PDB file of C-alpha atoms and ligand atoms in Angstrom:
ATOM      1  CA  UNK I  27     -22.256   0.067   6.900  1.00 63.00           C
ATOM      2  CA  UNK I  28     -22.028   2.190   9.866  1.00 65.00           C
ATOM      3  CA  UNK I  29     -19.453   5.020   9.798  1.00 73.00           C
ATOM      4  CA  UNK I  30     -18.128   3.748  13.061  1.00 82.00           C
ATOM      5  CA  UNK I  31     -17.285   0.221  11.547  1.00 91.00           C
ATOM      6  CA  UNK I  32     -13.427  -0.044  11.520  1.00 96.00           C
ATOM      7  CA  UNK I  33     -11.940   0.561   8.217  1.00 98.00           C
ATOM      8  CA  UNK I  34     -10.167  -2.314   6.498  1.00 98.00           C
ATOM      9  CA  UNK I  35      -6.722  -1.274   5.603  1.00 98.00           C
ATOM     10  CA  UNK I  36      -4.744  -3.490   3.148  1.00 98.00           C
ATOM     11  CA  UNK I  37      -0.997  -3.013   3.703  1.00 99.00           C
ATOM     12  CA  UNK I  38       0.508  -4.024   0.386  1.00 98.00           C
ATOM     13  CA  UNK I  39       4.188  -4.978   0.664  1.00 98.00           C
ATOM     14  CA  UNK I  40       5.962  -4.066  -2.594  1.00 97.00           C
ATOM     15  CA  UNK I  41       9.244  -5.880  -2.271  1.00 98.00           C
ATOM     16  CA  UNK I  42       9.661  -9.480  -2.882  1.00 98.00           C
ATOM     17  CA  UNK I  43      13.386  -9.470  -3.009  1.00 98.00           C
ATOM     18  CA  UNK I  44      15.384 -12.240  -1.229  1.00 98.00           C
ATOM     19  CA  UNK I  45      16.835 -10.671   2.048  1.00 98.00           C
ATOM     20  CA  UNK I  46      14.579  -7.667   1.783  1.00 98.00           C
ATOM     21  CA  UNK I  47      14.389  -4.965   4.255  1.00 98.00           C
ATOM     22  CA  UNK I  48      10.677  -4.717   3.920  1.00 98.00           C
ATOM     23  CA  UNK I  49       9.527  -6.711   7.080  1.00 98.00           C
ATOM     24  CA  UNK I  50      11.336  -4.100   9.273  1.00 98.00           C
ATOM     25  CA  UNK I  51       9.184  -1.453   7.802  1.00 98.00           C
ATOM     26  CA  UNK I  52       6.046  -3.427   7.762  1.00 98.00           C
ATOM     27  CA  UNK I  53       6.521  -4.312  11.425  1.00 98.00           C
ATOM     28  CA  UNK I  54       6.833  -0.631  12.292  1.00 98.00           C
ATOM     29  CA  UNK I  55       3.760   0.257  10.401  1.00 98.00           C
ATOM     30  CA  UNK I  56       1.650  -2.623  11.786  1.00 98.00           C
ATOM     31  CA  UNK I  57       2.626  -1.418  15.243  1.00 97.00           C
ATOM     32  CA  UNK I  58       1.248   2.018  14.423  1.00 97.00           C
ATOM     33  CA  UNK I  59      -2.045   0.487  12.893  1.00 98.00           C
ATOM     34  CA  UNK I  60      -2.520  -1.806  15.750  1.00 97.00           C
ATOM     35  CA  UNK I  61      -2.735   1.189  18.098  1.00 96.00           C
ATOM     36  CA  UNK I  62      -5.773   2.395  16.540  1.00 97.00           C
ATOM     37  CA  UNK I  63      -9.377   1.018  17.179  1.00 96.00           C
ATOM     38  CA  UNK I  64     -10.740   2.435  13.932  1.00 96.00           C
ATOM     39  CA  UNK I  65      -8.484   0.535  11.537  1.00 98.00           C
ATOM     40  CA  UNK I  66      -8.125  -3.194  10.948  1.00 98.00           C
ATOM     41  CA  UNK I  67      -4.812  -4.034   9.038  1.00 98.00           C
ATOM     42  CA  UNK I  68      -4.464  -6.901   6.543  1.00 98.00           C
ATOM     43  CA  UNK I  69      -0.988  -7.280   5.419  1.00 98.00           C
ATOM     44  CA  UNK I  70      -0.854  -8.477   1.758  1.00 98.00           C
ATOM     45  CA  UNK I  71       2.775  -9.605   1.418  1.00 98.00           C
ATOM     46  CA  UNK I  72       3.479 -10.331  -2.401  1.00 98.00           C
ATOM     47  CA  UNK I  73       6.440 -12.496  -1.298  1.00 98.00           C
ATOM     48  CA  UNK I  74       4.074 -14.844   0.375  1.00 98.00           C
ATOM     49  CA  UNK I  75       1.370 -14.667  -2.164  1.00 97.00           C
ATOM     50  CA  UNK I  76       3.228 -14.159  -5.476  1.00 96.00           C
ATOM     51  CA  UNK I  77       1.410 -13.252  -8.529  1.00 98.00           C
ATOM     52  CA  UNK I  78       2.183 -14.641 -12.017  1.00 97.00           C
ATOM     53  CA  UNK I  79       3.854 -11.971 -14.259  1.00 96.00           C
ATOM     54  CA  UNK I  80       2.019 -12.971 -17.492  1.00 96.00           C
ATOM     55  CA  UNK I  81      -1.184 -11.042 -17.781  1.00 97.00           C
ATOM     56  CA  UNK I  82      -4.096 -12.850 -19.881  1.00 96.00           C
ATOM     57  CA  UNK I  83      -4.978 -11.755 -23.375  1.00 97.00           C
ATOM     58  CA  UNK I  84      -7.657  -8.954 -23.657  1.00 96.00           C
ATOM     59  CA  UNK I  85     -11.029 -10.566 -22.982  1.00 94.00           C
ATOM     60  CA  UNK I  86      -9.514 -13.880 -21.818  1.00 96.00           C
ATOM     61  CA  UNK I  87      -9.716 -15.375 -18.307  1.00 95.00           C
ATOM     62  CA  UNK I  88      -6.496 -15.817 -16.328  1.00 96.00           C
ATOM     63  CA  UNK I  89      -4.866 -19.118 -16.612  1.00 95.00           C
ATOM     64  CA  UNK I  90      -5.827 -21.689 -13.789  1.00 96.00           C
ATOM     65  CA  UNK I  91      -2.367 -21.090 -11.979  1.00 95.00           C
ATOM     66  CA  UNK I  92      -3.074 -17.301 -11.995  1.00 97.00           C
ATOM     67  CA  UNK I  93      -6.698 -17.935 -10.821  1.00 97.00           C
ATOM     68  CA  UNK I  94      -5.299 -19.780  -7.718  1.00 97.00           C
ATOM     69  CA  UNK I  95      -2.680 -17.116  -7.125  1.00 98.00           C
ATOM     70  CA  UNK I  96      -5.177 -14.312  -7.333  1.00 98.00           C
ATOM     71  CA  UNK I  97      -7.563 -16.022  -5.102  1.00 98.00           C
ATOM     72  CA  UNK I  98      -5.161 -15.362  -2.159  1.00 98.00           C
ATOM     73  CA  UNK I  99      -4.750 -11.540  -2.993  1.00 98.00           C
ATOM     74  CA  UNK I 100      -7.709 -10.047  -4.995  1.00 98.00           C
ATOM     75  CA  UNK I 101     -10.530 -10.704  -2.397  1.00 98.00           C
ATOM     76  CA  UNK I 102      -8.525  -8.977   0.207  1.00 98.00           C
ATOM     77  CA  UNK I 103      -7.856  -5.908  -2.027  1.00 98.00           C
ATOM     78  CA  UNK I 104     -11.534  -5.900  -2.846  1.00 98.00           C
ATOM     79  CA  UNK I 105     -12.458  -5.947   0.723  1.00 98.00           C
ATOM     80  CA  UNK I 106     -10.188  -3.114   1.636  1.00 98.00           C
ATOM     81  CA  UNK I 107     -11.575   0.336   2.443  1.00 98.00           C
ATOM     82  CA  UNK I 108      -8.053   1.771   2.066  1.00 98.00           C
ATOM     83  CA  UNK I 109      -4.471   0.904   1.166  1.00 99.00           C
ATOM     84  CA  UNK I 110      -0.981   1.571   2.467  1.00 99.00           C
ATOM     85  CA  UNK I 111       1.667   0.662  -0.008  1.00 99.00           C
ATOM     86  CA  UNK I 112       5.030  -0.025   1.437  1.00 98.00           C
ATOM     87  CA  UNK I 113       7.478   0.471  -1.200  1.00 98.00           C
ATOM     88  CA  UNK I 114      11.333   0.681  -1.557  1.00 98.00           C
ATOM     89  CA  UNK I 115      12.948   2.577  -4.344  1.00 98.00           C
ATOM     90  CA  UNK I 116      14.473   0.696  -7.165  1.00 98.00           C
ATOM     91  CA  UNK I 117      16.347   2.668  -9.842  1.00 97.00           C
ATOM     92  CA  UNK I 118      14.254   5.800  -9.042  1.00 97.00           C
ATOM     93  CA  UNK I 119      11.003   3.998  -9.171  1.00 98.00           C
ATOM     94  CA  UNK I 120       8.970   1.322  -7.391  1.00 98.00           C
ATOM     95  CA  UNK I 121       9.539  -2.416  -7.634  1.00 98.00           C
ATOM     96  CA  UNK I 122       8.203  -4.465 -10.611  1.00 98.00           C
ATOM     97  CA  UNK I 123       6.461  -6.837  -8.117  1.00 98.00           C
ATOM     98  CA  UNK I 124       4.380  -3.990  -6.974  1.00 98.00           C
ATOM     99  CA  UNK I 125       3.470  -2.893 -10.377  1.00 98.00           C
ATOM    100  CA  UNK I 126       2.521  -6.340 -11.377  1.00 98.00           C
ATOM    101  CA  UNK I 127       0.118  -6.566  -8.497  1.00 98.00           C
ATOM    102  CA  UNK I 128      -1.316  -3.254  -9.318  1.00 98.00           C
ATOM    103  CA  UNK I 129      -1.753  -4.304 -12.981  1.00 98.00           C
ATOM    104  CA  UNK I 130      -3.538  -7.429 -12.115  1.00 98.00           C
ATOM    105  CA  UNK I 131      -6.292  -5.540 -10.570  1.00 98.00           C
ATOM    106  CA  UNK I 132      -8.650  -2.672 -11.577  1.00 97.00           C
ATOM    107  CA  UNK I 133     -11.960  -2.169  -9.651  1.00 97.00           C
ATOM    108  CA  UNK I 134     -10.250  -3.110  -6.506  1.00 98.00           C
ATOM    109  CA  UNK I 135      -8.668   0.270  -6.496  1.00 98.00           C
ATOM    110  CA  UNK I 136     -11.353   2.428  -7.557  1.00 98.00           C
ATOM    111  CA  UNK I 137     -12.618   5.145  -5.340  1.00 98.00           C
ATOM    112  CA  UNK I 138     -10.302   4.204  -2.426  1.00 98.00           C
ATOM    113  CA  UNK I 139      -7.498   6.070  -0.751  1.00 98.00           C
ATOM    114  CA  UNK I 140      -3.906   5.143  -1.015  1.00 99.00           C
ATOM    115  CA  UNK I 141      -1.087   6.065   1.419  1.00 99.00           C
ATOM    116  CA  UNK I 142       2.538   5.432   0.938  1.00 98.00           C
ATOM    117  CA  UNK I 143       5.367   4.397   3.388  1.00 98.00           C
ATOM    118  CA  UNK I 144       8.509   4.417   1.399  1.00 98.00           C
ATOM    119  CA  UNK I 145      12.141   3.537   2.030  1.00 98.00           C
ATOM    120  CA  UNK I 146      15.476   3.519   0.230  1.00 96.00           C
ATOM    121  CA  UNK I 147      18.835   5.165   0.219  1.00 94.00           C
ATOM    122  CA  UNK I 148      19.288   8.851   0.101  1.00 92.00           C
ATOM    123  CA  UNK I 149      15.888   9.811  -1.555  1.00 92.00           C
ATOM    124  CA  UNK I 150      13.863   7.567   0.953  1.00 97.00           C
ATOM    125  CA  UNK I 151      11.951   6.025  -1.879  1.00 98.00           C
ATOM    126  CA  UNK I 152      10.126   9.445  -2.559  1.00 98.00           C
ATOM    127  CA  UNK I 153      10.776   9.037  -6.329  1.00 98.00           C
ATOM    128  CA  UNK I 154       8.944   5.739  -6.090  1.00 98.00           C
ATOM    129  CA  UNK I 155       5.927   7.287  -4.473  1.00 98.00           C
ATOM    130  CA  UNK I 156       5.776  10.126  -6.881  1.00 98.00           C
ATOM    131  CA  UNK I 157       5.644   7.466  -9.823  1.00 98.00           C
ATOM    132  CA  UNK I 158       3.068   5.589  -7.808  1.00 98.00           C
ATOM    133  CA  UNK I 159       0.799   8.699  -7.636  1.00 98.00           C
ATOM    134  CA  UNK I 160       0.589   8.858 -11.491  1.00 98.00           C
ATOM    135  CA  UNK I 161      -0.150   5.086 -11.758  1.00 98.00           C
ATOM    136  CA  UNK I 162      -2.887   5.142  -9.142  1.00 98.00           C
ATOM    137  CA  UNK I 163      -4.547   8.196 -10.666  1.00 98.00           C
ATOM    138  CA  UNK I 164      -5.282   6.048 -13.580  1.00 98.00           C
ATOM    139  CA  UNK I 165      -6.730   3.605 -11.310  1.00 98.00           C
ATOM    140  CA  UNK I 166      -9.325   6.100  -9.925  1.00 98.00           C
ATOM    141  CA  UNK I 167      -7.668   5.831  -6.589  1.00 98.00           C
ATOM    142  CA  UNK I 168      -7.104   8.829  -4.259  1.00 98.00           C
ATOM    143  CA  UNK I 169      -3.520   9.229  -3.175  1.00 98.00           C
ATOM    144  CA  UNK I 170      -2.758  10.755   0.231  1.00 98.00           C
ATOM    145  CA  UNK I 171      -0.562  13.722   0.453  1.00 98.00           C
ATOM    146  CA  UNK I 172       1.501  12.933   3.388  1.00 97.00           C
ATOM    147  CA  UNK I 173       3.955  10.221   3.367  1.00 98.00           C
ATOM    148  CA  UNK I 174       6.414   8.501   5.767  1.00 98.00           C
ATOM    149  CA  UNK I 175       9.688   8.017   4.030  1.00 98.00           C
ATOM    150  CA  UNK I 176      12.912   6.393   5.460  1.00 98.00           C
ATOM    151  CA  UNK I 177      15.967   7.695   4.123  1.00 96.00           C
ATOM    152  CA  UNK I 178      18.925   5.510   4.467  1.00 95.00           C
ATOM    153  CA  UNK I 179      16.523   2.907   5.788  1.00 96.00           C
ATOM    154  CA  UNK I 180      19.078   0.519   7.234  1.00 94.00           C
ATOM    155  CA  UNK I 181      20.238   3.002   9.753  1.00 94.00           C
ATOM    156  CA  UNK I 182      16.799   4.337  10.696  1.00 95.00           C
ATOM    157  CA  UNK I 183      15.548   1.456  12.774  1.00 96.00           C
ATOM    158  CA  UNK I 184      17.027   0.156  16.163  1.00 95.00           C
ATOM    159  CA  UNK I 185      17.577  -3.599  16.876  1.00 93.00           C
ATOM    160  CA  UNK I 186      14.124  -3.661  18.335  1.00 94.00           C
ATOM    161  CA  UNK I 187      12.470  -2.375  15.135  1.00 94.00           C
ATOM    162  CA  UNK I 188      11.654   0.927  16.739  1.00 94.00           C
ATOM    163  CA  UNK I 189      12.502   4.336  15.117  1.00 95.00           C
ATOM    164  CA  UNK I 190      13.790   6.650  17.843  1.00 91.00           C
ATOM    165  CA  UNK I 191      12.574   9.979  16.254  1.00 93.00           C
ATOM    166  CA  UNK I 192       9.345  11.555  17.523  1.00 94.00           C
ATOM    167  CA  UNK I 193       8.975  13.223  14.168  1.00 96.00           C
ATOM    168  CA  UNK I 194       8.413   9.885  12.476  1.00 96.00           C
ATOM    169  CA  UNK I 195       5.542   9.031  14.850  1.00 95.00           C
ATOM    170  CA  UNK I 196       3.893  12.443  14.096  1.00 97.00           C
ATOM    171  CA  UNK I 197       4.304  11.763  10.372  1.00 98.00           C
ATOM    172  CA  UNK I 198       2.829   8.363  10.731  1.00 98.00           C
ATOM    173  CA  UNK I 199      -0.079   9.799  12.798  1.00 98.00           C
ATOM    174  CA  UNK I 200      -0.853  12.425  10.046  1.00 98.00           C
ATOM    175  CA  UNK I 201      -0.671   9.840   7.354  1.00 98.00           C
ATOM    176  CA  UNK I 202      -3.094   7.512   8.943  1.00 98.00           C
ATOM    177  CA  UNK I 203      -5.348  10.538   9.983  1.00 98.00           C
ATOM    178  CA  UNK I 204      -5.536  11.547   6.394  1.00 98.00           C
ATOM    179  CA  UNK I 205      -6.038   7.973   5.101  1.00 98.00           C
ATOM    180  CA  UNK I 206      -8.857   7.549   7.590  1.00 98.00           C
ATOM    181  CA  UNK I 207     -10.560  10.733   6.666  1.00 98.00           C
ATOM    182  CA  UNK I 208     -10.560   9.836   3.087  1.00 98.00           C
ATOM    183  CA  UNK I 209     -11.507   6.182   3.625  1.00 98.00           C
ATOM    184  CA  UNK I 210     -14.551   7.314   5.674  1.00 98.00           C
ATOM    185  CA  UNK I 211     -15.583   9.990   3.109  1.00 98.00           C
ATOM    186  CA  UNK I 212     -15.272   7.718   0.210  1.00 98.00           C
ATOM    187  CA  UNK I 213     -17.017   4.677   2.028  1.00 97.00           C
ATOM    188  CA  UNK I 214     -19.896   6.894   2.894  1.00 96.00           C
ATOM    189  CA  UNK I 215     -20.029   8.313  -0.533  1.00 97.00           C
ATOM    190  CA  UNK I 216     -20.025   4.751  -2.158  1.00 96.00           C
ATOM    191  CA  UNK I 217     -22.715   3.679   0.159  1.00 95.00           C
ATOM    192  CA  UNK I 218     -24.955   6.662  -0.898  1.00 96.00           C
ATOM    193  CA  UNK I 219     -24.381   5.918  -4.629  1.00 95.00           C
ATOM    194  CA  UNK I 220     -22.155   3.361  -6.656  1.00 92.00           C
ATOM    195  CA  UNK I 221     -18.726   4.812  -7.794  1.00 93.00           C
ATOM    196  CA  UNK I 222     -18.714   5.989 -11.424  1.00 90.00           C
ATOM    197  CA  UNK I 223     -15.556   4.721 -12.778  1.00 79.00           C
TER     198      UNK I 223
HETATM  199  C1  LIG M 312      17.519  -3.104  -7.948  1.00 80.80           C
HETATM  200  C2  LIG M 312      17.666  -1.910  -6.803  1.00 80.80           C
HETATM  201  C3  LIG M 312      17.702  -0.674  -7.085  1.00 80.80           C
HETATM  202  C4  LIG M 312      17.831   0.342  -6.176  1.00 80.80           C
HETATM  203  N1  LIG M 312      17.841   1.561  -6.566  1.00 80.80           N
HETATM  204  C5  LIG M 312      17.837   2.515  -5.672  1.00 80.80           C
HETATM  205  C6  LIG M 312      17.454   3.955  -5.932  1.00 80.80           C
HETATM  206  O1  LIG M 312      17.362   4.335  -7.068  1.00 80.80           O
HETATM  207  N2  LIG M 312      17.465   4.875  -4.928  1.00 80.80           N
HETATM  208  C7  LIG M 312      17.606   4.518  -3.714  1.00 80.80           C
HETATM  209  O2  LIG M 312      17.508   5.443  -2.838  1.00 80.80           O
HETATM  210  N3  LIG M 312      17.929   3.189  -3.286  1.00 80.80           N
HETATM  211  C8  LIG M 312      17.921   2.274  -4.322  1.00 80.80           C
HETATM  212  N4  LIG M 312      18.087   0.981  -3.954  1.00 80.80           N
HETATM  213  C9  LIG M 312      18.177   0.665  -2.450  1.00 80.80           C
HETATM  214  C10 LIG M 312      16.987   0.163  -1.844  1.00 80.80           C
HETATM  215  O3  LIG M 312      15.855   1.079  -1.854  1.00 80.80           O
HETATM  216  C11 LIG M 312      17.087  -0.399  -0.628  1.00 80.80           C
HETATM  217  O4  LIG M 312      18.141  -1.441  -0.620  1.00 80.80           O
HETATM  218  C12 LIG M 312      15.890  -0.971  -0.055  1.00 80.80           C
HETATM  219  O5  LIG M 312      16.277  -1.742   1.160  1.00 80.80           O
HETATM  220  C13 LIG M 312      15.338  -2.088  -0.852  1.00 80.80           C
HETATM  221  O6  LIG M 312      14.146  -2.687  -0.314  1.00 80.80           O
HETATM  222  P1  LIG M 312      14.035  -4.136  -0.008  1.00 80.80           P
HETATM  223  O7  LIG M 312      15.179  -4.571   0.726  1.00 80.80           O
HETATM  224  O8  LIG M 312      12.727  -4.322   0.813  1.00 80.80           O
HETATM  225  O9  LIG M 312      13.803  -4.866  -1.367  1.00 80.80           O
HETATM  226  C14 LIG M 312      17.930  -0.076  -4.991  1.00 80.80           C
HETATM  227  C15 LIG M 312      17.949  -1.408  -4.658  1.00 80.80           C
HETATM  228  C16 LIG M 312      17.931  -2.332  -5.449  1.00 80.80           C
HETATM  229  C17 LIG M 312      17.898  -3.787  -5.093  1.00 80.80           C
END
């Protein structure tokens, strides 16, 4: 694959809560992604494609209902060159729905970069992000240093979904630039030799 082929970025939406704030943040993020010719976004919304919460026994295939649900998610994660996790903070961590989606998968994460856009109350979801870094290290993913975090998220967006703060746009650009660099580096490396998990 040519290094100029646009990178496929799966945006994984962590919250499945009724009445969730997540779509506001996702719309803002996809606005930024849409401005870039080098990235192609695919929003994987766990509320639209829910995964079962019961994992199969070791060595067993998933139940038929799980296979059906996974068919809507797994190929899209597998096809991604990079990920952005959009996560709120729940009780100083990230939502169970996001952990469930992570745990259903393995090789789909390997050797790929993951960036985080977080939101919440005072902490802006940063505690959720720090915990996700530990989890994703176990899955051979490369987490991106820079984050975009929305503190007191309800007040951060205008009625039109825009964020009236140039520093946030700068942070988003830095995050996507870092993600892009790593995604190219890792995609090129994997095309030279298979990833050794
Ligand atoms: C179960 C639960 C726990 C929460 N815990 C925290 C928390 O520890 N720290 C924080 O800053 N916000 C916390 N919040 C606030 C959420 O981060 C905030 O409401 C956010 O909008 C939730 O994302 P969602 O609406 O997309 O589900 C919590 C919200 C819920 C529902």
